[in-house]
C-alpha positions as MATLAB code, in Angstrom:
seq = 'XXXXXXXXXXXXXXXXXXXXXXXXXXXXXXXXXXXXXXXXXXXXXXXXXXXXXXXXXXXXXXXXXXXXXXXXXXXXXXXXXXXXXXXXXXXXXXXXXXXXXXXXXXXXXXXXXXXXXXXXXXXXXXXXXXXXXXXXXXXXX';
ca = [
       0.000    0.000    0.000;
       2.973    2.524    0.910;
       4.471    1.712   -2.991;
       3.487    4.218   -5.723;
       2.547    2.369   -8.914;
       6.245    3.584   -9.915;
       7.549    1.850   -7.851;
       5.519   -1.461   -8.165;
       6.231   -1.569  -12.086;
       9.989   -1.446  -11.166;
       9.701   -4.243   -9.101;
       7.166   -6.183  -11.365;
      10.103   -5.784  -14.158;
      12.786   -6.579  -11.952;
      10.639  -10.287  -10.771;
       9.998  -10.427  -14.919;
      13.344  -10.266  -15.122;
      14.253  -13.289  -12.873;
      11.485  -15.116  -14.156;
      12.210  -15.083  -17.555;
      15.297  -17.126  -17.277;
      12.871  -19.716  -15.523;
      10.694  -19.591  -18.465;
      13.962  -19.688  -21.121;
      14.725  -23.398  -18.685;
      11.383  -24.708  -19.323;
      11.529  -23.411  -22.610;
      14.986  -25.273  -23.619;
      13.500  -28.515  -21.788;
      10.823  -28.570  -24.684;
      11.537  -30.671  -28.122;
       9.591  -29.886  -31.148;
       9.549  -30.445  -34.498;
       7.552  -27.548  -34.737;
       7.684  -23.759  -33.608;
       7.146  -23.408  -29.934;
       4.369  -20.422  -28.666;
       5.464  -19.154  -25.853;
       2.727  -16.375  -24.336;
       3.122  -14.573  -20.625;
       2.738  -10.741  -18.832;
       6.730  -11.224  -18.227;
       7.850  -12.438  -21.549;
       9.126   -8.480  -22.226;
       9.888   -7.827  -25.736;
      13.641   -6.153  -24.154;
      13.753   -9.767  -23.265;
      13.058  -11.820  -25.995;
      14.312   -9.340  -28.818;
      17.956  -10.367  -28.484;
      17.189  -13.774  -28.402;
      15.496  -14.012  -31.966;
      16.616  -13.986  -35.390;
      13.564  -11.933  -36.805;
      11.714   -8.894  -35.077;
       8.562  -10.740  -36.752;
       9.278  -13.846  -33.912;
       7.463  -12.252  -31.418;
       4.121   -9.812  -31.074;
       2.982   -8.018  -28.111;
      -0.673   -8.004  -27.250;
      -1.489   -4.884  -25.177;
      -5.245   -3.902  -24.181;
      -6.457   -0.670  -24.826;
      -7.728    2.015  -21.950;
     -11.003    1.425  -23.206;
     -10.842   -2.576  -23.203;
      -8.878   -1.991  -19.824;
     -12.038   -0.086  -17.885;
     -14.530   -2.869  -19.428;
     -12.304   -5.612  -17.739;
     -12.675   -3.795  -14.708;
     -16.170   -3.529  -14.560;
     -17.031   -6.631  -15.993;
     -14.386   -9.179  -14.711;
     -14.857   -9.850  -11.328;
     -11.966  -11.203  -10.630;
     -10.253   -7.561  -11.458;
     -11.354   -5.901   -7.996;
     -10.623   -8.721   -5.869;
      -8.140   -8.246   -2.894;
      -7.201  -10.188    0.286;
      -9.112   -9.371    3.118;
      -6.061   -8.015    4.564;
      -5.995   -4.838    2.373;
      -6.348   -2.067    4.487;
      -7.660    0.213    1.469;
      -9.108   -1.606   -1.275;
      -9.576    1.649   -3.464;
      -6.283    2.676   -3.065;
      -4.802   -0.659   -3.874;
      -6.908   -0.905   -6.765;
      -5.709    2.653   -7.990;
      -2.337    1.698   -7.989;
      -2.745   -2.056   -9.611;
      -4.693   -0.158  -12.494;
      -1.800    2.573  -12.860;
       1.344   -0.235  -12.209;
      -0.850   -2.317  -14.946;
      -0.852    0.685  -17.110;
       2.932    1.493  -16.526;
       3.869   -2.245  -17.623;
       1.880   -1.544  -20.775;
       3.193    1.301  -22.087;
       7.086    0.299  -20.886;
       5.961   -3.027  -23.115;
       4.601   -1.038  -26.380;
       7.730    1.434  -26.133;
      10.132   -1.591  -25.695;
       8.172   -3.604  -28.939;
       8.607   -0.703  -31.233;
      12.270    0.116  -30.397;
      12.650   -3.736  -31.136;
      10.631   -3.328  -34.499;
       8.225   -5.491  -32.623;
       4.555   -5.965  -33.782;
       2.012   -4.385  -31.159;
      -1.173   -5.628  -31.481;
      -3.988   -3.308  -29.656;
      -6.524   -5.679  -28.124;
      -9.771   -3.231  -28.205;
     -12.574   -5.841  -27.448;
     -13.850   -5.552  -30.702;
     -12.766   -8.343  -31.655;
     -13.448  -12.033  -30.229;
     -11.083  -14.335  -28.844;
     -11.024  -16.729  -31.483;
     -10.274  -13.521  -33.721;
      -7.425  -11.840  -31.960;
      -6.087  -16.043  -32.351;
      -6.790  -15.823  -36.014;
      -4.498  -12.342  -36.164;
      -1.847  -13.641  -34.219;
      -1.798  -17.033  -36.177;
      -1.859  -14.632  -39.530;
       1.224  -13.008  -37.702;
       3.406  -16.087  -37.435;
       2.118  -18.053  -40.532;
       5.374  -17.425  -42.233;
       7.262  -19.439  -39.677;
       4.335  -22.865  -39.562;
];
């Protein structure tokens, strides 16, 4: 509660950070004779860029504001806290602007990578956003 949303991205990067290298373990474990998908919140395109041979190996899904505030209201899971939050609001305020921060760090790190962003807007259905992301990586299938 006493940690501006500042200061909770920076420490939500830094845990991406160490967590990535778990995912690049259980990653490596993996045998395929096919392209792997790998999808996460940590998998940070500063990450993942100098790891691939093609800019067009990754995309980064990022919601808009507007699909952002509909989660909210309409996903209850979104407002739910431990009963040992002191002030829900608050804590809420701060997810919503750390959430916001991660975002935008993500869509500045995905261009300067000549990543793909893809805006996820709502107006489009699961099974849709799938389709675009498929379209994305058809080269490599």
């Amino acid at each position: 509660m006493r940690s501006t949303p500042e200061e909770m991205a920076a420490a939500t990067r830094e845990v991406f950070a160490l967590r990535f290298e778990w995912a690049l373990d259980d990653l490596r474990a993996l045998v395929s004779g096919r392209p792997l998908l790998a999808e996460g919140w940590g998998l940070r395109p500063e990450f993942v860029a100098p790891l691939l041979d093609s800019p067009r190996r990754m995309v980064v899904l990022v919601p808009t504001e507007e699909f952002r505030q509909h989660q909210l209201k309409t996903l209850p899971r979104a407002g739910t806290f431990s009963p040992a939050v002191s002030d829900p609001v608050r804590a809420q305020q701060n997810r919503i602007a750390r959430d916001r921060l991660l975002a935008e760090d993500a869509v500045r790190s995905a261009r300067e990578h000549g990543i793909r962003v893809l805006a996820v807007d709502g107006s489009r259905n699961a099974e849709e956003v799938a389709g675009q992301v498929a379209d994305h990586f058809s080269p490599y299938l």
